[in-house]
PDB file of C-alpha atoms in Angstrom:
ATOM      1  CA  LYS R1438       0.000   0.000   0.000  1.00  0.00           C
ATOM      2  CA  ASN R1439       2.726   2.440   0.961  1.00  0.00           C
ATOM      3  CA  GLU R1440       5.328   1.541  -1.630  1.00  0.00           C
ATOM      4  CA  VAL R1441       7.542   4.329  -2.968  1.00  0.00           C
ATOM      5  CA  GLU R1442       9.669   3.514  -5.989  1.00  0.00           C
ATOM      6  CA  GLN R1443      12.521   5.547  -7.349  1.00  0.00           C
ATOM      7  CA  SER R1444      14.413   5.243 -10.590  1.00  0.00           C
ATOM      8  CA  PRO R1445      17.131   5.007 -11.548  1.00  0.00           C
ATOM      9  CA  GLN R1446      18.965   3.608  -8.522  1.00  0.00           C
ATOM     10  CA  ASN R1447      22.290   4.886  -9.808  1.00  0.00           C
ATOM     11  CA  LEU R1448      23.024   7.595 -12.317  1.00  0.00           C
ATOM     12  CA  THR R1449      26.289   8.878 -13.743  1.00  0.00           C
ATOM     13  CA  ALA R1450      26.254  12.014 -15.857  1.00  0.00           C
ATOM     14  CA  GLN R1451      28.720  14.353 -17.518  1.00  0.00           C
ATOM     15  CA  GLU R1452      28.883  17.882 -16.205  1.00  0.00           C
ATOM     16  CA  GLY R1453      26.310  20.033 -17.966  1.00  0.00           C
ATOM     17  CA  GLU R1454      23.848  17.233 -18.683  1.00  0.00           C
ATOM     18  CA  PHE R1455      20.143  17.472 -17.889  1.00  0.00           C
ATOM     19  CA  ILE R1456      19.184  14.932 -15.244  1.00  0.00           C
ATOM     20  CA  THR R1457      15.821  13.410 -14.339  1.00  0.00           C
ATOM     21  CA  ILE R1458      15.060  11.282 -11.305  1.00  0.00           C
ATOM     22  CA  ASN R1459      11.650   9.660 -10.976  1.00  0.00           C
ATOM     23  CA  CYS R1460       9.436   8.705  -8.052  1.00  0.00           C
ATOM     24  CA  SER R1461       6.214   6.705  -8.113  1.00  0.00           C
ATOM     25  CA  TYR R1462       3.871   5.937  -5.269  1.00  0.00           C
ATOM     26  CA  SER R1463       0.940   3.611  -4.934  1.00  0.00           C
ATOM     27  CA  VAL R1464      -1.906   5.477  -3.231  1.00  0.00           C
ATOM     28  CA  GLY R1465      -3.050   9.034  -2.681  1.00  0.00           C
ATOM     29  CA  ILE R1466      -0.730  11.217  -0.660  1.00  0.00           C
ATOM     30  CA  SER R1467      -0.875  14.468   1.273  1.00  0.00           C
ATOM     31  CA  ALA R1468       2.582  15.664   0.235  1.00  0.00           C
ATOM     32  CA  LEU R1469       5.779  14.550  -1.462  1.00  0.00           C
ATOM     33  CA  HIS R1470       9.284  15.640  -0.519  1.00  0.00           C
ATOM     34  CA  TRP R1471      12.566  15.506  -2.350  1.00  0.00           C
ATOM     35  CA  LEU R1472      15.602  15.187  -0.077  1.00  0.00           C
ATOM     36  CA  GLN R1473      19.298  15.437  -0.873  1.00  0.00           C
ATOM     37  CA  GLN R1474      21.835  13.463   1.128  1.00  0.00           C
ATOM     38  CA  HIS R1475      25.402  14.605   0.740  1.00  0.00           C
ATOM     39  CA  PRO R1476      28.355  12.216   0.678  1.00  0.00           C
ATOM     40  CA  GLY R1477      29.081  13.240   4.259  1.00  0.00           C
ATOM     41  CA  GLY R1478      25.646  11.993   5.314  1.00  0.00           C
ATOM     42  CA  GLY R1479      23.765  15.227   5.972  1.00  0.00           C
ATOM     43  CA  ILE R1480      20.188  15.430   4.687  1.00  0.00           C
ATOM     44  CA  VAL R1481      18.687  18.566   3.199  1.00  0.00           C
ATOM     45  CA  SER R1482      15.073  19.048   2.236  1.00  0.00           C
ATOM     46  CA  LEU R1483      14.900  20.361  -1.361  1.00  0.00           C
ATOM     47  CA  PHE R1484      11.199  20.567  -2.150  1.00  0.00           C
ATOM     48  CA  MET R1485       7.780  19.839  -0.766  1.00  0.00           C
ATOM     49  CA  LEU R1486       5.059  19.319  -3.363  1.00  0.00           C
ATOM     50  CA  SER R1487       1.369  18.655  -3.194  1.00  0.00           C
ATOM     51  CA  SER R1488       0.613  19.685  -6.781  1.00  0.00           C
ATOM     52  CA  GLY R1489       2.168  21.266  -9.851  1.00  0.00           C
ATOM     53  CA  LYS R1490       5.770  22.319 -10.099  1.00  0.00           C
ATOM     54  CA  LYS R1491       8.450  24.091  -8.075  1.00  0.00           C
ATOM     55  CA  LYS R1492      11.773  25.555  -9.134  1.00  0.00           C
ATOM     56  CA  HIS R1493      14.802  26.503  -7.097  1.00  0.00           C
ATOM     57  CA  GLY R1494      17.885  27.502  -9.021  1.00  0.00           C
ATOM     58  CA  ARG R1495      18.832  24.632 -11.313  1.00  0.00           C
ATOM     59  CA  LEU R1496      16.445  22.224  -9.606  1.00  0.00           C
ATOM     60  CA  ILE R1497      12.882  21.645 -10.766  1.00  0.00           C
ATOM     61  CA  ALA R1498      10.372  19.301  -9.161  1.00  0.00           C
ATOM     62  CA  THR R1499       7.057  18.282 -10.648  1.00  0.00           C
ATOM     63  CA  ILE R1500       4.223  16.106  -9.451  1.00  0.00           C
ATOM     64  CA  ASN R1501       1.314  14.504 -11.301  1.00  0.00           C
ATOM     65  CA  ILE R1502      -1.311  13.562  -8.738  1.00  0.00           C
ATOM     66  CA  GLN R1503      -3.432  11.541 -11.195  1.00  0.00           C
ATOM     67  CA  GLU R1504      -0.470   9.446 -12.309  1.00  0.00           C
ATOM     68  CA  LYS R1505       1.005   9.246  -8.771  1.00  0.00           C
ATOM     69  CA  HIS R1506       4.375  10.293 -10.084  1.00  0.00           C
ATOM     70  CA  SER R1507       6.948  12.965  -9.383  1.00  0.00           C
ATOM     71  CA  SER R1508      10.164  13.947 -11.113  1.00  0.00           C
ATOM     72  CA  LEU R1509      13.208  15.867  -9.965  1.00  0.00           C
ATOM     73  CA  HIS R1510      15.157  17.577 -12.733  1.00  0.00           C
ATOM     74  CA  ILE R1511      18.609  19.114 -12.542  1.00  0.00           C
ATOM     75  CA  THR R1512      19.601  21.425 -15.359  1.00  0.00           C
ATOM     76  CA  ALA R1513      23.261  22.070 -16.255  1.00  0.00           C
ATOM     77  CA  SER R1514      24.445  19.467 -13.753  1.00  0.00           C
ATOM     78  CA  HIS R1515      27.619  20.076 -11.789  1.00  0.00           C
ATOM     79  CA  PRO R1516      29.927  17.780  -9.799  1.00  0.00           C
ATOM     80  CA  ARG R1517      28.674  19.387  -6.584  1.00  0.00           C
ATOM     81  CA  ASP R1518      25.221  17.949  -7.402  1.00  0.00           C
ATOM     82  CA  SER R1519      26.678  14.493  -6.703  1.00  0.00           C
ATOM     83  CA  ALA R1520      24.589  13.105  -3.869  1.00  0.00           C
ATOM     84  CA  VAL R1521      21.820  10.657  -3.085  1.00  0.00           C
ATOM     85  CA  TYR R1522      18.364  12.017  -3.872  1.00  0.00           C
ATOM     86  CA  ILE R1523      15.513  10.563  -1.848  1.00  0.00           C
ATOM     87  CA  CYS R1524      11.789  10.797  -2.495  1.00  0.00           C
ATOM     88  CA  ALA R1525       9.555  10.773   0.585  1.00  0.00           C
ATOM     89  CA  VAL R1526       5.777  10.710   0.643  1.00  0.00           C
ATOM     90  CA  ARG R1527       3.433  11.619   3.435  1.00  0.00           C
ATOM     91  CA  TYR R1528       0.097   9.915   3.733  1.00  0.00           C
ATOM     92  CA  THR R1529      -2.352  10.882   6.443  1.00  0.00           C
ATOM     93  CA  GLY R1530      -0.925  12.365   9.587  1.00  0.00           C
ATOM     94  CA  ASN R1531       2.840  12.640   9.593  1.00  0.00           C
ATOM     95  CA  GLN R1532       3.756   9.098   8.611  1.00  0.00           C
ATOM     96  CA  PHE R1533       6.488   9.242   5.983  1.00  0.00           C
ATOM     97  CA  TYR R1534       7.615   6.539   3.559  1.00  0.00           C
ATOM     98  CA  PHE R1535      10.857   6.777   1.673  1.00  0.00           C
ATOM     99  CA  GLY R1536      12.171   5.624  -1.662  1.00  0.00           C
ATOM    100  CA  THR R1537      15.484   3.794  -1.686  1.00  0.00           C
ATOM    101  CA  GLY R1538      17.250   6.789  -3.176  1.00  0.00           C
ATOM    102  CA  THR R1539      19.025   7.612  -6.414  1.00  0.00           C
ATOM    103  CA  SER R1540      22.787   7.904  -6.232  1.00  0.00           C
ATOM    104  CA  LEU R1541      23.923  10.602  -8.649  1.00  0.00           C
ATOM    105  CA  THR R1542      27.515  11.116  -9.725  1.00  0.00           C
ATOM    106  CA  VAL R1543      28.338  14.044 -11.992  1.00  0.00           C
ATOM    107  CA  ILE R1544      31.705  13.748 -13.693  1.00  0.00           C
ATOM    108  CA  PRO R1545      33.648  16.888 -14.607  1.00  0.00           C
TER     109      PRO R1545
ATOM    110  CA  ASP F1301      19.519  29.213  14.831  1.00  0.00           C
ATOM    111  CA  ALA F1302      22.071  26.398  15.033  1.00  0.00           C
ATOM    112  CA  GLY F1303      19.727  23.914  13.403  1.00  0.00           C
ATOM    113  CA  VAL F1304      18.862  20.515  14.791  1.00  0.00           C
ATOM    114  CA  ILE F1305      21.596  19.299  17.119  1.00  0.00           C
ATOM    115  CA  GLN F1306      22.302  15.627  17.710  1.00  0.00           C
ATOM    116  CA  SER F1307      24.738  13.955  20.038  1.00  0.00           C
ATOM    117  CA  PRO F1308      26.864  12.009  20.003  1.00  0.00           C
ATOM    118  CA  ARG F1309      27.868  12.141  16.338  1.00  0.00           C
ATOM    119  CA  HIS F1310      29.437   8.723  16.555  1.00  0.00           C
ATOM    120  CA  GLU F1311      28.886   5.908  19.023  1.00  0.00           C
ATOM    121  CA  VAL F1312      30.608   2.559  19.212  1.00  0.00           C
ATOM    122  CA  THR F1313      29.384   0.118  21.822  1.00  0.00           C
ATOM    123  CA  GLU F1314      29.254  -3.542  22.582  1.00  0.00           C
ATOM    124  CA  MET F1315      26.242  -5.774  22.233  1.00  0.00           C
ATOM    125  CA  GLY F1316      24.050  -5.671  25.320  1.00  0.00           C
ATOM    126  CA  GLN F1317      24.976  -2.146  26.363  1.00  0.00           C
ATOM    127  CA  GLU F1318      22.489   0.688  26.693  1.00  0.00           C
ATOM    128  CA  VAL F1319      22.725   3.437  24.080  1.00  0.00           C
ATOM    129  CA  THR F1320      21.166   6.882  24.414  1.00  0.00           C
ATOM    130  CA  LEU F1321      20.939   9.261  21.480  1.00  0.00           C
ATOM    131  CA  ARG F1322      20.049  12.897  22.013  1.00  0.00           C
ATOM    132  CA  CYS F1323      18.367  15.553  19.930  1.00  0.00           C
ATOM    133  CA  LYS F1324      17.719  19.258  20.311  1.00  0.00           C
ATOM    134  CA  PRO F1325      15.155  20.498  17.780  1.00  0.00           C
ATOM    135  CA  ILE F1326      15.039  23.951  16.276  1.00  0.00           C
ATOM    136  CA  SER F1327      13.504  26.400  18.711  1.00  0.00           C
ATOM    137  CA  GLY F1328       9.818  26.949  18.001  1.00  0.00           C
ATOM    138  CA  HIS F1329       9.330  23.716  16.105  1.00  0.00           C
ATOM    139  CA  ASP F1330       6.550  21.603  17.566  1.00  0.00           C
ATOM    140  CA  TYR F1331       7.168  18.376  15.626  1.00  0.00           C
ATOM    141  CA  LEU F1332      10.126  16.083  16.219  1.00  0.00           C
ATOM    142  CA  PHE F1333      10.930  12.951  14.230  1.00  0.00           C
ATOM    143  CA  TRP F1334      13.381  10.093  14.800  1.00  0.00           C
ATOM    144  CA  TYR F1335      14.580   8.192  11.698  1.00  0.00           C
ATOM    145  CA  ARG F1336      16.935   5.286  11.153  1.00  0.00           C
ATOM    146  CA  GLN F1337      18.929   4.770   7.979  1.00  0.00           C
ATOM    147  CA  THR F1338      20.581   1.513   6.953  1.00  0.00           C
ATOM    148  CA  MET F1339      21.974   0.267   3.670  1.00  0.00           C
ATOM    149  CA  MET F1340      19.421  -2.528   3.546  1.00  0.00           C
ATOM    150  CA  ARG F1341      16.254  -0.611   4.441  1.00  0.00           C
ATOM    151  CA  GLY F1342      17.071   3.008   3.623  1.00  0.00           C
ATOM    152  CA  LEU F1343      15.393   5.701   5.725  1.00  0.00           C
ATOM    153  CA  GLU F1344      12.650   4.640   8.118  1.00  0.00           C
ATOM    154  CA  LEU F1345      10.526   6.731  10.437  1.00  0.00           C
ATOM    155  CA  LEU F1346      10.727   5.347  13.971  1.00  0.00           C
ATOM    156  CA  ILE F1347       8.555   7.735  15.965  1.00  0.00           C
ATOM    157  CA  TYR F1348       7.368  11.310  15.955  1.00  0.00           C
ATOM    158  CA  PHE F1349       6.225  13.764  18.597  1.00  0.00           C
ATOM    159  CA  ASN F1350       3.899  16.743  18.443  1.00  0.00           C
ATOM    160  CA  ASN F1351       4.108  19.211  21.316  1.00  0.00           C
ATOM    161  CA  ASN F1352       6.232  16.699  23.254  1.00  0.00           C
ATOM    162  CA  VAL F1353       3.604  13.958  22.971  1.00  0.00           C
ATOM    163  CA  PRO F1354       4.392  10.750  21.029  1.00  0.00           C
ATOM    164  CA  ILE F1355       1.900  10.537  18.177  1.00  0.00           C
ATOM    165  CA  ASP F1356       2.978   7.518  16.172  1.00  0.00           C
ATOM    166  CA  ASP F1357       5.538   4.976  17.336  1.00  0.00           C
ATOM    167  CA  SER F1358       4.561   2.256  14.893  1.00  0.00           C
ATOM    168  CA  GLY F1359       8.012   2.375  13.322  1.00  0.00           C
ATOM    169  CA  MET F1360       9.817   1.520  16.549  1.00  0.00           C
ATOM    170  CA  PRO F1361      11.293  -1.915  15.839  1.00  0.00           C
ATOM    171  CA  GLU F1362      10.747  -3.548  19.204  1.00  0.00           C
ATOM    172  CA  ASP F1363      10.552  -3.037  22.943  1.00  0.00           C
ATOM    173  CA  ARG F1364      14.279  -2.505  23.184  1.00  0.00           C
ATOM    174  CA  PHE F1365      13.713   0.923  21.652  1.00  0.00           C
ATOM    175  CA  SER F1366      12.153   3.786  23.580  1.00  0.00           C
ATOM    176  CA  ALA F1367      11.907   7.517  22.956  1.00  0.00           C
ATOM    177  CA  LYS F1368      11.046  10.410  25.208  1.00  0.00           C
ATOM    178  CA  MET F1369      10.560  14.119  24.849  1.00  0.00           C
ATOM    179  CA  PRO F1370      10.495  15.628  28.347  1.00  0.00           C
ATOM    180  CA  ASN F1371      10.336  19.196  27.028  1.00  0.00           C
ATOM    181  CA  ALA F1372      10.179  21.157  23.784  1.00  0.00           C
ATOM    182  CA  SER F1373      13.934  21.416  23.461  1.00  0.00           C
ATOM    183  CA  PHE F1374      15.119  17.873  24.095  1.00  0.00           C
ATOM    184  CA  SER F1375      14.418  14.312  23.028  1.00  0.00           C
ATOM    185  CA  THR F1376      16.161  10.986  23.576  1.00  0.00           C
ATOM    186  CA  LEU F1377      16.115   7.681  21.753  1.00  0.00           C
ATOM    187  CA  LYS F1378      17.278   4.806  23.897  1.00  0.00           C
ATOM    188  CA  ILE F1379      18.203   1.254  22.917  1.00  0.00           C
ATOM    189  CA  GLN F1380      18.487  -1.261  25.723  1.00  0.00           C
ATOM    190  CA  PRO F1381      19.992  -3.789  25.253  1.00  0.00           C
ATOM    191  CA  SER F1382      21.677  -2.926  21.967  1.00  0.00           C
ATOM    192  CA  GLU F1383      22.311  -5.527  19.270  1.00  0.00           C
ATOM    193  CA  PRO F1384      24.583  -5.523  16.207  1.00  0.00           C
ATOM    194  CA  ARG F1385      21.567  -5.194  13.900  1.00  0.00           C
ATOM    195  CA  ASP F1386      20.840  -1.812  15.478  1.00  0.00           C
ATOM    196  CA  SER F1387      23.942  -0.416  13.777  1.00  0.00           C
ATOM    197  CA  ALA F1388      22.731   2.434  11.593  1.00  0.00           C
ATOM    198  CA  VAL F1389      22.655   6.189  11.271  1.00  0.00           C
ATOM    199  CA  TYR F1390      19.941   7.719  13.416  1.00  0.00           C
ATOM    200  CA  PHE F1391      18.574  11.076  12.324  1.00  0.00           C
ATOM    201  CA  CYS F1392      16.448  13.507  14.253  1.00  0.00           C
ATOM    202  CA  ALA F1393      14.380  16.114  12.387  1.00  0.00           C
ATOM    203  CA  SER F1394      12.044  18.888  13.433  1.00  0.00           C
ATOM    204  CA  LYS F1395       9.434  21.025  11.756  1.00  0.00           C
ATOM    205  CA  GLY F1396       7.146  23.896  12.601  1.00  0.00           C
ATOM    206  CA  VAL F1397       3.961  24.971  10.859  1.00  0.00           C
ATOM    207  CA  GLU F1398       5.521  24.600   7.423  1.00  0.00           C
ATOM    208  CA  GLU F1399       5.885  21.219   5.760  1.00  0.00           C
ATOM    209  CA  THR F1400       9.686  21.277   5.515  1.00  0.00           C
ATOM    210  CA  GLN F1401      11.571  19.088   7.951  1.00  0.00           C
ATOM    211  CA  TYR F1402      15.027  20.074   9.091  1.00  0.00           C
ATOM    212  CA  PHE F1403      17.379  17.188   9.693  1.00  0.00           C
ATOM    213  CA  GLY F1404      20.153  16.933  12.220  1.00  0.00           C
ATOM    214  CA  PRO F1405      23.594  15.649  11.208  1.00  0.00           C
ATOM    215  CA  GLY F1406      22.799  12.145  12.435  1.00  0.00           C
ATOM    216  CA  THR F1407      24.374   9.785  14.936  1.00  0.00           C
ATOM    217  CA  ARG F1408      26.353   6.942  13.440  1.00  0.00           C
ATOM    218  CA  LEU F1409      25.925   3.935  15.731  1.00  0.00           C
ATOM    219  CA  LEU F1410      28.003   0.807  15.583  1.00  0.00           C
ATOM    220  CA  VAL F1411      27.162  -2.096  17.888  1.00  0.00           C
ATOM    221  CA  LEU F1412      29.866  -4.721  18.039  1.00  0.00           C
TER     222      LEU F1412
END
């Protein structure tokens, strides 16, 4: 019921490439978060979405409620974007379920 | 604000010992979350508090785990007795009225 799937699991890109990471969930949600975990382990919240699209710098996040799908895009990727990107969904209340993460490596 | 503060940052202990992890949320935040992250299972929510009251502890793995929040500025996660399979990174996060959660740096626990 609460499955959250991310793809791809691993992604290697050349600097400057456009990157897309996908997240699918199985039932209706209250909100979806994109998190970034740096190689050192720290976690940063990038976006919270309940509908539509958000943009912050080179990062764009979209969500399609009908298709139960969200994407995180990185334009003009840079080596400092190398991190694990995690999709998290919130159902009722504050119960969160997490995808397994996408490990991104951007090569100079 | 200094952000969410966790201590210790690293803990190495032997099987059977009691382990206590500490968290100081961001001042003014009324939600506090404890997460565990392992290679096998990824991030998992263990328990969360609202206004110092535990709301959902369904993610707590078993009775060896307990969490308390005696006041708005402090929470503990205790494991007694610890086992090697408890080895993980434990994150604390807090949030206020907005949806965004702010994560602490994590405590890396190794149980030998």
